[in-house]
Tab-separated table of C-alpha atoms and ligand atoms in Angstrom:
chain	number	residue	atom	x	y	z
A	124	MET	CA	9.255	-10.577	-81.755
A	125	SER	CA	5.864	-12.134	-81.316
A	126	GLY	CA	4.968	-10.044	-78.248
A	127	ILE	CA	2.721	-7.099	-78.958
A	128	ASN	CA	3.598	-3.625	-77.795
A	129	TYR	CA	0.502	-2.164	-76.142
A	130	SER	CA	2.199	0.910	-74.719
A	131	GLU	CA	1.839	2.745	-78.016
A	132	LYS	CA	-1.195	4.421	-79.500
A	133	ILE	CA	-1.332	1.689	-82.113
A	134	PRO	CA	-0.550	-1.751	-80.654
A	135	ASN	CA	1.844	-3.561	-82.966
A	136	ASN	CA	4.571	-6.137	-83.304
A	137	VAL	CA	6.284	-4.441	-86.237
A	138	ASN	CA	8.461	-1.961	-84.321
A	139	LEU	CA	6.280	0.861	-85.518
A	140	SER	CA	8.035	3.422	-83.292
A	141	GLU	CA	11.217	2.969	-85.335
A	142	ASP	CA	9.522	4.352	-88.416
A	143	ARG	CA	8.288	7.778	-87.372
A	144	THR	CA	6.839	8.754	-90.739
A	145	LEU	CA	4.781	5.606	-90.978
A	146	GLN	CA	3.711	5.878	-87.352
A	147	ARG	CA	2.541	9.457	-87.906
A	148	ALA	CA	0.644	8.520	-91.060
A	149	LEU	CA	-1.153	5.679	-89.287
A	150	GLU	CA	-1.861	7.839	-86.240
A	151	HIS	CA	-3.431	10.291	-88.630
A	152	TRP	CA	-5.645	7.559	-90.113
A	153	GLN	CA	-6.611	6.224	-86.655
A	154	PRO	CA	-9.156	8.958	-85.721
A	155	ASN	CA	-10.790	8.600	-89.130
A	156	TYR	CA	-11.108	4.891	-88.489
A	157	LEU	CA	-12.662	5.536	-85.069
A	158	GLN	CA	-15.065	8.011	-86.605
A	159	TRP	CA	-16.043	5.382	-89.174
A	160	TRP	CA	-16.575	2.861	-86.339
A	161	GLN	CA	-18.857	5.370	-84.537
A	162	ASP	CA	-20.838	6.089	-87.705
A	163	MET	CA	-20.948	2.684	-89.385
A	164	GLY	CA	-20.043	0.162	-86.658
A	165	PRO	CA	-22.473	-1.728	-84.380
A	166	ASP	CA	-25.563	0.405	-83.965
A	167	GLY	CA	-26.286	1.753	-80.472
A	168	SER	CA	-23.668	-0.442	-78.820
A	169	GLN	CA	-20.717	1.853	-78.297
A	170	ASN	CA	-21.187	2.053	-74.550
A	171	PHE	CA	-21.623	-1.677	-73.865
A	172	ASP	CA	-18.939	-3.643	-72.052
A	173	VAL	CA	-18.413	-6.704	-74.207
A	174	TYR	CA	-16.541	-9.877	-73.261
A	175	LEU	CA	-14.020	-9.793	-76.111
A	176	ARG	CA	-10.790	-11.553	-76.879
A	177	THR	CA	-7.858	-9.373	-77.786
A	178	ALA	CA	-4.614	-10.530	-79.361
A	179	VAL	CA	-1.707	-10.227	-76.924
A	180	SER	CA	0.877	-12.122	-78.937
A	181	VAL	CA	0.888	-13.973	-82.225
A	182	ASP	CA	2.007	-17.288	-80.767
A	183	PRO	CA	-0.341	-20.087	-81.744
A	184	GLN	CA	-0.787	-20.912	-78.039
A	185	GLY	CA	-2.642	-18.374	-76.014
A	186	TRP	CA	-2.592	-15.222	-78.077
A	187	ALA	CA	-6.055	-14.397	-76.921
A	188	GLN	CA	-6.881	-12.505	-73.752
A	189	PHE	CA	-10.503	-12.210	-72.681
A	190	GLY	CA	-12.137	-9.382	-70.772
A	191	HIS	CA	-14.994	-6.881	-70.829
A	192	VAL	CA	-14.175	-3.884	-73.065
A	193	LYS	CA	-16.130	-1.091	-74.696
A	194	MET	CA	-15.800	-1.672	-78.413
A	195	PRO	CA	-14.456	1.799	-79.284
A	196	ASP	CA	-11.675	1.044	-76.754
A	197	TYR	CA	-10.756	-2.271	-78.408
A	198	ARG	CA	-7.001	-2.308	-79.111
A	199	TRP	CA	-7.002	-2.537	-82.884
A	200	GLY	CA	-3.483	-2.903	-84.105
A	201	ILE	CA	-0.955	-4.413	-86.461
A	202	PHE	CA	0.055	-8.016	-85.901
A	203	LEU	CA	2.160	-10.048	-88.289
A	204	ASN	CA	3.179	-13.657	-87.924
A	205	PRO	CA	6.915	-13.998	-87.263
A	206	ALA	CA	9.156	-13.948	-90.348
A	207	GLU	CA	10.332	-17.292	-91.645
A	208	GLN	CA	14.082	-17.207	-92.093
A	209	ASP	CA	15.271	-17.212	-95.727
A	210	ARG	CA	11.747	-17.744	-97.003
A	211	LYS	CA	11.716	-18.585	-100.712
A	212	ILE	CA	9.062	-18.058	-103.355
A	213	HIS	CA	7.546	-21.502	-103.882
A	214	PHE	CA	5.432	-21.167	-107.040
A	215	GLY	CA	5.260	-19.318	-110.338
A	216	ASP	CA	7.980	-17.883	-112.534
A	217	HIS	CA	10.089	-16.626	-109.603
A	218	MET	CA	10.131	-19.978	-107.812
A	219	GLY	CA	13.278	-20.497	-105.754
A	220	GLU	CA	14.106	-16.780	-105.467
A	221	ALA	CA	14.040	-15.037	-102.080
A	222	ALA	CA	10.608	-13.808	-100.963
A	223	TRP	CA	10.161	-10.039	-101.403
A	224	GLN	CA	10.474	-7.803	-98.371
A	225	ASP	CA	9.391	-4.857	-100.507
A	226	VAL	CA	7.087	-4.412	-103.475
A	227	PRO	CA	8.776	-4.934	-106.868
A	228	GLY	CA	7.915	-2.024	-109.156
A	229	GLU	CA	6.443	-4.197	-111.892
A	230	HIS	CA	3.958	-5.814	-109.492
A	231	ARG	CA	3.003	-2.690	-107.610
A	232	ALA	CA	-0.314	-2.013	-109.342
A	233	ASN	CA	-1.516	-5.624	-109.073
A	234	LEU	CA	-0.484	-5.994	-105.443
A	235	ARG	CA	-2.173	-2.753	-104.542
A	236	ARG	CA	-5.357	-3.943	-106.228
A	237	ILE	CA	-5.275	-7.281	-104.390
A	238	ILE	CA	-4.734	-5.603	-101.015
A	239	VAL	CA	-7.412	-2.957	-101.588
A	240	THR	CA	-9.968	-5.567	-102.715
A	241	GLN	CA	-9.281	-7.705	-99.646
A	242	GLY	CA	-9.253	-4.642	-97.378
A	243	ASP	CA	-12.577	-3.412	-98.743
A	244	THR	CA	-14.451	-6.562	-97.651
A	245	GLU	CA	-13.443	-6.167	-93.994
A	246	PRO	CA	-15.263	-2.914	-93.089
A	247	ALA	CA	-18.006	-3.841	-95.572
A	248	SER	CA	-19.121	-6.788	-93.444
A	249	VAL	CA	-19.174	-4.613	-90.309
A	250	GLU	CA	-21.476	-2.226	-92.174
A	251	GLN	CA	-23.669	-5.071	-93.388
A	252	GLN	CA	-24.070	-6.338	-89.835
A	253	ARG	CA	-24.457	-3.048	-88.035
A	254	HIS	CA	-28.132	-3.341	-87.077
A	255	LEU	CA	-28.075	-6.985	-86.014
A	256	GLY	CA	-27.266	-6.172	-82.392
A	257	LEU	CA	-30.781	-4.756	-82.035
A	258	THR	CA	-32.326	-8.192	-82.638
A	259	ALA	CA	-29.787	-10.547	-81.037
A	260	PRO	CA	-31.268	-13.897	-79.953
A	261	SER	CA	-29.105	-13.926	-76.781
A	262	GLN	CA	-26.223	-12.219	-74.993
A	263	TYR	CA	-23.966	-15.053	-76.086
A	264	ASP	CA	-24.813	-14.416	-79.738
A	265	LEU	CA	-24.564	-10.670	-79.318
A	266	ARG	CA	-21.053	-11.075	-77.973
A	267	ASN	CA	-20.081	-13.285	-80.901
A	268	LEU	CA	-21.413	-10.727	-83.377
A	269	PHE	CA	-19.328	-7.994	-81.736
A	270	GLN	CA	-16.244	-10.208	-81.662
A	271	VAL	CA	-16.560	-10.791	-85.389
A	272	ASN	CA	-17.089	-7.059	-85.947
A	273	VAL	CA	-14.019	-5.876	-84.003
A	274	GLU	CA	-11.846	-8.466	-85.728
A	275	GLU	CA	-13.053	-7.440	-89.181
A	276	GLY	CA	-12.074	-3.933	-88.091
A	277	ARG	CA	-8.635	-5.275	-87.254
A	278	HIS	CA	-8.382	-6.958	-90.631
A	279	LEU	CA	-8.933	-3.541	-92.154
A	280	TRP	CA	-5.996	-2.311	-90.062
A	281	ALA	CA	-3.893	-5.190	-91.385
A	282	MET	CA	-4.455	-4.107	-94.988
A	283	VAL	CA	-4.118	-0.401	-94.226
A	284	TYR	CA	-0.734	-1.037	-92.641
A	285	LEU	CA	0.495	-2.622	-95.893
A	286	LEU	CA	-0.919	0.238	-97.960
A	287	HIS	CA	0.719	2.879	-95.762
A	288	LYS	CA	4.040	1.160	-95.416
A	289	TYR	CA	4.617	-0.040	-98.973
A	290	PHE	CA	2.550	2.104	-101.335
A	291	GLY	CA	3.361	5.695	-100.406
A	292	LYS	CA	0.886	8.409	-101.281
A	293	ASP	CA	-1.273	6.062	-103.414
A	294	GLY	CA	-1.508	3.708	-100.474
A	295	ARG	CA	-2.576	6.468	-98.082
A	296	GLU	CA	-5.282	7.539	-100.541
A	297	GLU	CA	-6.504	3.974	-100.879
A	298	ALA	CA	-6.642	3.729	-97.061
A	299	GLU	CA	-8.933	6.774	-96.983
A	300	GLY	CA	-11.061	5.231	-99.731
A	301	LEU	CA	-11.566	2.119	-97.590
A	302	LEU	CA	-13.418	4.302	-95.072
A	303	GLU	CA	-15.311	6.272	-97.731
A	304	ARG	CA	-16.961	3.476	-99.696
A	305	ASN	CA	-19.953	2.004	-97.865
A	306	SER	CA	-21.840	-1.238	-98.225
A	307	GLY	CA	-24.927	-0.764	-100.382
A	308	ASN	CA	-24.204	2.932	-101.007
A	309	ALA	CA	-25.591	3.794	-104.464
A	310	ASP	CA	-22.907	6.419	-105.191
A	311	ASN	CA	-19.886	4.816	-103.565
A	312	PRO	CA	-20.473	1.086	-102.987
A	313	ARG	CA	-18.071	-1.586	-101.765
A	314	ILE	CA	-16.028	-3.227	-104.522
A	315	LEU	CA	-17.544	-6.732	-104.528
A	316	GLN	CA	-21.267	-7.265	-104.967
A	317	ALA	CA	-21.770	-9.791	-102.138
A	318	PHE	CA	-20.536	-7.072	-99.789
A	319	ASN	CA	-23.260	-4.685	-100.895
A	320	GLU	CA	-26.045	-7.147	-100.030
A	321	LYS	CA	-27.968	-6.709	-96.794
A	322	THR	CA	-27.496	-9.007	-93.822
A	323	PRO	CA	-31.006	-8.350	-92.532
A	324	ASP	CA	-31.538	-11.130	-89.993
A	325	TRP	CA	-29.607	-13.575	-87.844
A	326	LEU	CA	-30.122	-16.566	-90.093
A	327	SER	CA	-28.499	-14.497	-92.859
A	328	PHE	CA	-25.720	-13.538	-90.444
A	329	PHE	CA	-24.969	-17.169	-89.590
A	330	MET	CA	-25.068	-18.129	-93.276
A	331	PHE	CA	-22.803	-15.188	-94.085
A	332	THR	CA	-20.229	-16.096	-91.439
A	333	TYR	CA	-20.329	-19.753	-92.493
A	334	PHE	CA	-20.180	-19.243	-96.269
A	335	THR	CA	-18.809	-15.765	-96.928
A	336	ASP	CA	-16.221	-15.629	-94.137
A	337	ARG	CA	-15.066	-18.956	-95.556
A	338	ASP	CA	-14.490	-17.213	-98.883
A	339	GLY	CA	-12.329	-14.888	-96.790
A	340	LYS	CA	-10.444	-17.896	-95.458
A	341	PHE	CA	-9.683	-19.142	-98.968
A	342	GLN	CA	-8.616	-15.742	-100.256
A	343	LEU	CA	-6.381	-15.285	-97.204
A	344	CYS	CA	-4.916	-18.771	-97.609
A	345	ALA	CA	-4.038	-17.935	-101.228
A	346	LEU	CA	-2.441	-14.646	-100.121
A	347	ALA	CA	-0.589	-16.368	-97.267
A	348	GLU	CA	1.447	-18.086	-100.034
A	349	SER	CA	2.416	-14.754	-101.618
A	350	ALA	CA	5.961	-13.901	-102.625
A	351	PHE	CA	5.351	-10.511	-100.975
A	352	ASP	CA	6.360	-11.583	-97.493
A	353	PRO	CA	4.627	-8.890	-95.388
A	354	LEU	CA	1.329	-9.827	-97.069
A	355	ALA	CA	1.910	-13.522	-96.386
A	356	ARG	CA	2.727	-12.849	-92.726
A	357	THR	CA	-0.211	-10.578	-92.051
A	358	THR	CA	-2.749	-12.882	-93.732
A	359	LYS	CA	-1.434	-15.834	-91.727
A	360	PHE	CA	-2.331	-14.053	-88.527
A	361	MET	CA	-5.721	-12.964	-89.895
A	362	LEU	CA	-6.524	-16.626	-90.524
A	363	THR	CA	-6.240	-17.449	-86.823
A	364	GLU	CA	-9.010	-14.904	-86.156
A	365	GLU	CA	-11.118	-16.056	-89.112
A	366	ALA	CA	-11.628	-19.530	-87.644
A	367	HIS	CA	-13.900	-18.109	-84.936
A	368	HIS	CA	-16.060	-16.315	-87.511
A	369	MET	CA	-16.771	-19.569	-89.321
A	370	PHE	CA	-17.458	-21.268	-85.982
A	371	VAL	CA	-20.077	-18.604	-85.238
A	372	GLY	CA	-21.747	-19.369	-88.565
A	373	GLU	CA	-21.582	-23.138	-88.410
A	374	SER	CA	-22.756	-23.387	-84.800
A	375	GLY	CA	-25.422	-20.715	-85.347
A	376	VAL	CA	-27.020	-22.620	-88.226
A	377	SER	CA	-26.600	-25.870	-86.317
A	378	ARG	CA	-28.433	-24.492	-83.254
A	379	THR	CA	-31.204	-23.125	-85.492
A	380	ILE	CA	-31.651	-26.597	-86.978
A	381	GLN	CA	-31.506	-28.192	-83.527
A	382	ARG	CA	-34.375	-26.065	-82.297
A	383	THR	CA	-36.419	-26.761	-85.444
A	384	VAL	CA	-36.040	-30.538	-85.243
A	385	ASP	CA	-36.835	-30.488	-81.504
A	386	VAL	CA	-40.120	-28.727	-82.239
A	387	MET	CA	-40.791	-31.041	-85.220
A	388	ASN	CA	-40.518	-33.973	-82.827
A	389	GLN	CA	-42.575	-32.323	-80.096
A	390	LEU	CA	-45.392	-31.524	-82.501
A	391	LYS	CA	-44.827	-34.649	-84.593
A	392	THR	CA	-45.061	-32.670	-87.801
A	393	ASP	CA	-43.097	-31.418	-90.782
A	394	ASP	CA	-45.906	-29.103	-91.821
A	395	VAL	CA	-44.345	-25.728	-92.586
A	396	ALA	CA	-47.389	-23.734	-91.490
A	397	LYS	CA	-47.539	-25.513	-88.131
A	398	LEU	CA	-43.807	-25.069	-87.553
A	399	ARG	CA	-44.018	-21.408	-88.409
A	400	ALA	CA	-46.959	-21.040	-86.058
A	401	ALA	CA	-44.678	-22.536	-83.408
A	402	GLY	CA	-42.046	-19.897	-84.197
A	403	VAL	CA	-39.209	-21.993	-85.646
A	404	ILE	CA	-37.530	-21.905	-89.056
A	405	ASP	CA	-38.639	-24.832	-91.240
A	406	LEU	CA	-35.917	-26.890	-92.926
A	407	PRO	CA	-36.959	-26.009	-96.530
A	408	THR	CA	-36.438	-22.325	-95.677
A	409	ILE	CA	-33.002	-23.121	-94.252
A	410	GLN	CA	-32.214	-24.949	-97.519
A	411	ARG	CA	-33.229	-21.870	-99.547
A	412	TYR	CA	-30.968	-19.670	-97.411
A	413	ILE	CA	-28.117	-22.120	-98.041
A	414	ASN	CA	-28.812	-21.960	-101.791
A	415	PHE	CA	-28.709	-18.180	-101.751
A	416	HIS	CA	-25.582	-17.681	-99.651
A	417	PHE	CA	-23.660	-20.500	-101.301
A	418	SER	CA	-24.308	-19.210	-104.829
A	419	VAL	CA	-23.655	-15.555	-104.043
A	420	THR	CA	-20.435	-16.491	-102.249
A	421	ILE	CA	-18.949	-18.725	-104.944
A	422	ASP	CA	-19.325	-15.807	-107.367
A	423	LEU	CA	-16.743	-13.994	-105.218
A	424	PHE	CA	-13.983	-16.185	-106.623
A	425	GLY	CA	-14.382	-14.419	-109.959
A	426	ALA	CA	-14.661	-15.541	-113.569
A	427	ASP	CA	-13.837	-19.187	-114.294
A	428	GLN	CA	-11.335	-18.091	-116.911
A	429	SER	CA	-9.201	-15.109	-116.019
A	430	SER	CA	-5.927	-13.861	-117.387
A	431	ASN	CA	-5.504	-11.831	-114.190
A	432	ALA	CA	-5.617	-15.018	-112.159
A	433	ALA	CA	-2.856	-16.444	-114.372
A	434	THR	CA	-0.745	-13.298	-113.965
A	435	PHE	CA	-1.238	-13.191	-110.187
A	436	TYR	CA	-0.071	-16.787	-109.915
A	437	SER	CA	2.823	-16.759	-112.365
A	438	SER	CA	4.213	-13.555	-110.908
A	439	GLY	CA	4.005	-14.992	-107.374
A	440	LEU	CA	1.405	-12.592	-105.963
A	441	LYS	CA	-1.254	-15.141	-105.058
A	442	GLY	CA	-0.862	-18.899	-104.695
A	443	ARG	CA	-3.361	-21.720	-104.559
A	444	TYR	CA	-5.009	-22.997	-101.388
A	445	GLU	CA	-2.353	-25.077	-99.573
A	446	GLU	CA	0.153	-24.478	-102.361
A	447	GLY	CA	2.940	-25.966	-100.276
A	448	LYS	CA	1.137	-29.291	-99.853
A	449	ARG	CA	0.651	-29.894	-103.591
A	450	THR	CA	2.923	-32.192	-105.495
A	451	ASP	CA	2.842	-30.726	-109.036
A	452	ASP	CA	5.504	-28.414	-110.473
A	453	HIS	CA	3.970	-25.181	-109.018
A	454	VAL	CA	4.374	-23.497	-112.396
A	455	LEU	CA	1.396	-25.148	-114.165
A	456	LYS	CA	2.380	-24.105	-117.675
A	457	GLY	CA	1.190	-27.207	-119.559
A	458	ASN	CA	-1.616	-28.179	-117.163
A	459	SER	CA	-5.311	-28.021	-117.873
A	460	TYR	CA	-8.454	-27.837	-115.753
A	461	LYS	CA	-12.137	-28.544	-116.368
A	462	ILE	CA	-14.646	-25.732	-116.256
A	463	LEU	CA	-18.399	-25.741	-116.914
A	464	SER	CA	-20.445	-23.908	-119.472
A	465	VAL	CA	-23.861	-24.200	-121.108
A	466	GLU	CA	-23.954	-25.367	-124.734
A	467	ASP	CA	-27.115	-26.268	-126.682
A	468	GLY	CA	-29.149	-26.202	-123.506
A	469	LYS	CA	-26.803	-28.566	-121.668
A	470	LEU	CA	-24.086	-28.208	-119.060
A	471	VAL	CA	-20.785	-29.296	-120.554
A	472	GLU	CA	-17.263	-29.569	-119.197
A	473	LYS	CA	-14.366	-28.216	-121.159
A	474	GLU	CA	-10.640	-28.307	-120.622
A	475	VAL	CA	-8.830	-24.992	-120.429
A	476	PRO	CA	-5.284	-24.028	-119.438
A	477	MET	CA	-5.060	-24.347	-115.662
A	478	LEU	CA	-3.293	-21.020	-115.196
A	479	ASN	CA	-6.328	-19.247	-116.594
A	480	ALA	CA	-8.667	-21.347	-114.456
A	481	LEU	CA	-7.105	-20.673	-111.057
A	482	ASN	CA	-10.202	-18.846	-109.828
A	483	GLU	CA	-12.103	-22.035	-110.564
A	484	VAL	CA	-9.493	-24.137	-108.770
A	485	LEU	CA	-9.886	-21.994	-105.641
A	486	ARG	CA	-13.698	-22.070	-105.980
A	487	ASP	CA	-13.661	-25.883	-106.158
A	488	ASP	CA	-11.442	-26.121	-103.070
A	489	TYR	CA	-13.868	-23.793	-101.309
A	490	ILE	CA	-16.862	-25.907	-102.347
A	491	THR	CA	-15.301	-29.078	-100.939
A	492	ASP	CA	-14.570	-27.324	-97.646
A	493	SER	CA	-17.994	-25.730	-97.328
A	494	LYS	CA	-19.796	-29.040	-97.873
A	495	GLY	CA	-18.267	-30.367	-94.647
A	496	GLY	CA	-20.423	-28.125	-92.481
A	497	ILE	CA	-23.571	-29.034	-94.392
A	498	GLU	CA	-22.845	-32.680	-93.597
A	499	ARG	CA	-22.451	-31.813	-89.926
A	500	TRP	CA	-25.811	-29.987	-90.026
A	501	ASN	CA	-27.350	-33.115	-91.530
A	502	ARG	CA	-26.145	-35.116	-88.566
A	503	VAL	CA	-28.242	-32.919	-86.255
A	504	ILE	CA	-31.299	-33.736	-88.374
A	505	GLU	CA	-30.415	-37.419	-88.555
A	506	LYS	CA	-29.876	-37.663	-84.810
A	507	ALA	CA	-33.381	-36.315	-84.285
A	508	GLY	CA	-34.662	-39.159	-86.460
A	509	ILE	CA	-35.979	-36.861	-89.169
A	510	GLN	CA	-35.884	-37.695	-92.873
A	511	PHE	CA	-34.522	-34.554	-94.510
A	512	LYS	CA	-31.202	-33.798	-96.110
A	513	LEU	CA	-29.676	-30.383	-96.661
A	514	THR	CA	-27.432	-30.100	-99.709
A	515	ALA	CA	-25.141	-27.611	-101.361
A	516	PRO	CA	-26.695	-26.466	-104.638
A	517	HIS	CA	-24.958	-27.311	-107.911
A	518	LYS	CA	-22.143	-24.880	-108.592
A	519	ALA	CA	-23.892	-23.689	-111.761
A	520	PHE	CA	-27.017	-22.649	-109.826
A	521	HIS	CA	-27.844	-18.920	-109.604
A	522	ARG	CA	-24.520	-17.641	-110.868
A	523	ASN	CA	-23.734	-14.090	-111.847
A	524	ILE	CA	-20.144	-14.243	-112.919
A	525	GLY	CA	-18.161	-16.099	-115.580
A	526	SER	CA	-19.462	-18.414	-118.285
A	527	LEU	CA	-22.393	-19.610	-116.141
A	528	SER	CA	-23.578	-16.082	-115.508
A	529	GLY	CA	-27.321	-15.781	-115.952
A	530	ALA	CA	-27.803	-19.419	-117.023
A	531	LYS	CA	-31.040	-20.922	-115.697
A	532	ILE	CA	-29.919	-24.007	-113.798
A	533	THR	CA	-31.695	-25.780	-110.952
A	534	PRO	CA	-30.049	-26.543	-107.593
A	535	ASP	CA	-29.577	-30.128	-108.809
A	536	GLY	CA	-27.869	-29.006	-112.009
A	537	ARG	CA	-30.569	-29.187	-114.709
A	538	VAL	CA	-30.689	-26.492	-117.365
A	539	VAL	CA	-34.267	-25.182	-117.489
A	540	SER	CA	-36.264	-22.661	-119.471
A	541	GLU	CA	-36.829	-19.141	-118.268
A	542	ALA	CA	-40.487	-20.066	-117.698
A	543	GLU	CA	-39.637	-23.050	-115.493
A	544	TRP	CA	-37.108	-20.995	-113.597
A	545	ASN	CA	-39.650	-18.281	-112.911
A	546	ALA	CA	-42.266	-20.806	-111.844
A	547	LYS	CA	-39.967	-22.620	-109.419
A	548	VAL	CA	-37.497	-20.045	-108.142
A	549	GLY	CA	-39.574	-19.628	-104.983
A	550	GLU	CA	-38.720	-23.237	-104.063
A	551	TRP	CA	-35.020	-22.608	-104.574
A	552	LEU	CA	-34.244	-19.159	-103.225
A	553	PRO	CA	-35.693	-17.383	-100.178
A	554	SER	CA	-38.939	-15.664	-101.177
A	555	ASN	CA	-40.050	-12.315	-99.816
A	556	GLU	CA	-42.430	-14.273	-97.644
A	557	ASP	CA	-39.608	-16.431	-96.236
A	558	ARG	CA	-37.563	-13.362	-95.467
A	559	ALA	CA	-40.531	-11.608	-93.867
A	560	TYR	CA	-41.205	-14.675	-91.748
A	561	VAL	CA	-37.589	-14.927	-90.580
A	562	ALA	CA	-37.581	-11.181	-89.889
A	563	SER	CA	-40.724	-11.568	-87.783
A	564	LEU	CA	-38.841	-13.914	-85.424
A	565	MET	CA	-36.075	-11.426	-84.751
A	566	GLY	CA	-36.729	-9.955	-81.321
A	567	ARG	CA	-34.082	-8.926	-78.871
A	568	VAL	CA	-33.304	-11.326	-76.029
A	569	VAL	CA	-30.839	-9.901	-73.522
A	570	GLU	CA	-31.328	-11.692	-70.207
A	571	PRO	CA	-28.245	-13.855	-69.468
A	572	GLY	CA	-28.847	-17.504	-70.333
A	573	LYS	CA	-32.106	-16.819	-72.216
A	574	PHE	CA	-32.447	-17.592	-75.925
A	575	ALA	CA	-34.938	-16.633	-78.601
A	576	ASN	CA	-37.500	-19.331	-79.320
A	577	TRP	CA	-36.129	-20.122	-82.797
A	578	ILE	CA	-32.613	-21.123	-81.723
A	579	ALA	CA	-31.184	-23.674	-79.273
A	580	PRO	CA	-28.571	-22.639	-76.675
A	581	PRO	CA	-24.956	-23.538	-77.450
A	582	VAL	CA	-23.409	-26.603	-75.843
A	583	MET	CA	-20.865	-24.438	-74.055
A	584	GLY	CA	-19.981	-20.805	-73.519
A	585	ILE	CA	-17.057	-18.714	-74.732
A	586	ASN	CA	-13.647	-19.204	-73.110
A	587	ARG	CA	-15.130	-21.873	-70.799
A	588	GLN	CA	-17.554	-19.382	-69.288
A	589	PRO	CA	-21.056	-20.655	-68.558
A	590	VAL	CA	-23.753	-20.156	-71.191
A	591	ASP	CA	-25.573	-17.726	-68.851
A	592	PHE	CA	-22.462	-15.587	-68.261
A	593	ASP	CA	-22.937	-11.822	-68.628
A	594	TYR	CA	-21.204	-11.577	-71.997
A	595	VAL	CA	-22.507	-8.060	-72.586
A	596	ARG	CA	-23.065	-5.431	-69.889
A	597	PHE	CA	-25.450	-2.854	-71.249
A	598	ASN	CA	-24.738	-0.066	-68.744
B	218	FE2	FE1	-11.836	-10.568	-92.169
B	219	FE2	FE1	-14.187	-12.866	-90.985
């Protein structure tokens, strides 16, 4: 069951060949996908041989096989975690009933919307990152970028499979739409705003994979609880791939900090101008990038009060993070939860029904998780003997969704006037000058084992290969 059939056009572990109609429909979508990859995937890299991991089974041990492949030849396919026998719905109004192997009519529209929204983010991030290969700080990093890109492509396949198999003609149309919308396109943008932003430089890329791929993790964890069993099984497998994306982000930021503190110690200075003259990214700039990516990403969880969130939960479509590990009644009818809003120029907490606040619950779980990496980055600074602490901004800072939308709140949670905001925003969010400076550092380094001046080498290579391994052969 968990072995993957690679003898077919579309590798899969779902016995695709037994469903000819579905197989034909997906084989019809496949060339459109490949065309999209050519047009919108990694720029100028189609002919490179890249040291990629490919899924060969869905067993937790050793599903990954490593080898040099041209990206257009990557074996994108459909991999679901094995079915759990007699799986039951474990939250919401249908608790205790058998998990659904098909889509119940009354939940069809909502499930389709959830799957399309998730599916839309996957190719969007590939589009956002498509030019980064031209300015990679090393072969090692270039390989990691491409690994993330091919796996986001596979996540698109995961959602398209569900659309084709369970949603008929509507699903096939949605699958086409996933290739037609494009990140940042004025006429036909991606669904969620964070996925229409640019990822213009490698610091942004590392921040994106740390913060925004982690949003992906939390959304997938919530969907892995779903009563719709095929969705739960496919998102469980996606999560095993997602871990590497967040590693790329966390270690990338960590190595950037490492290089900065090394130079700070060499030059015995924390003077931003001197550090910039030495070609490293000063810690206050890194803090502003954190503030930006953190705030934009927590908006992705949606409004703090949402009747949709209540419906999705009560009907069993989307659970909470680690639903199974919680000890409450998993129905949440009488429960309440605290959310924030601004009243009379002050931030206040108010209690609202928990079912309506489930976006906020997921956002808070995300915030706790994302602070862990910031603490680990601080240890790099501490170890170098430097007095500086990176922090996550207050969750009310720079928000564009829900009751905090547009409120002027500092990174430490003070409500300020428009005038103060305008005067200080350059200390809190990356300025044009910061971005131009970071962009000026982005030059391509391709010799094996060499790294751009602004980033330290990793402690070890990929799949126990040496750091100076030829991760990308340019041909
Ligand atoms: Fe993904
Ligand atoms: Fe990802």
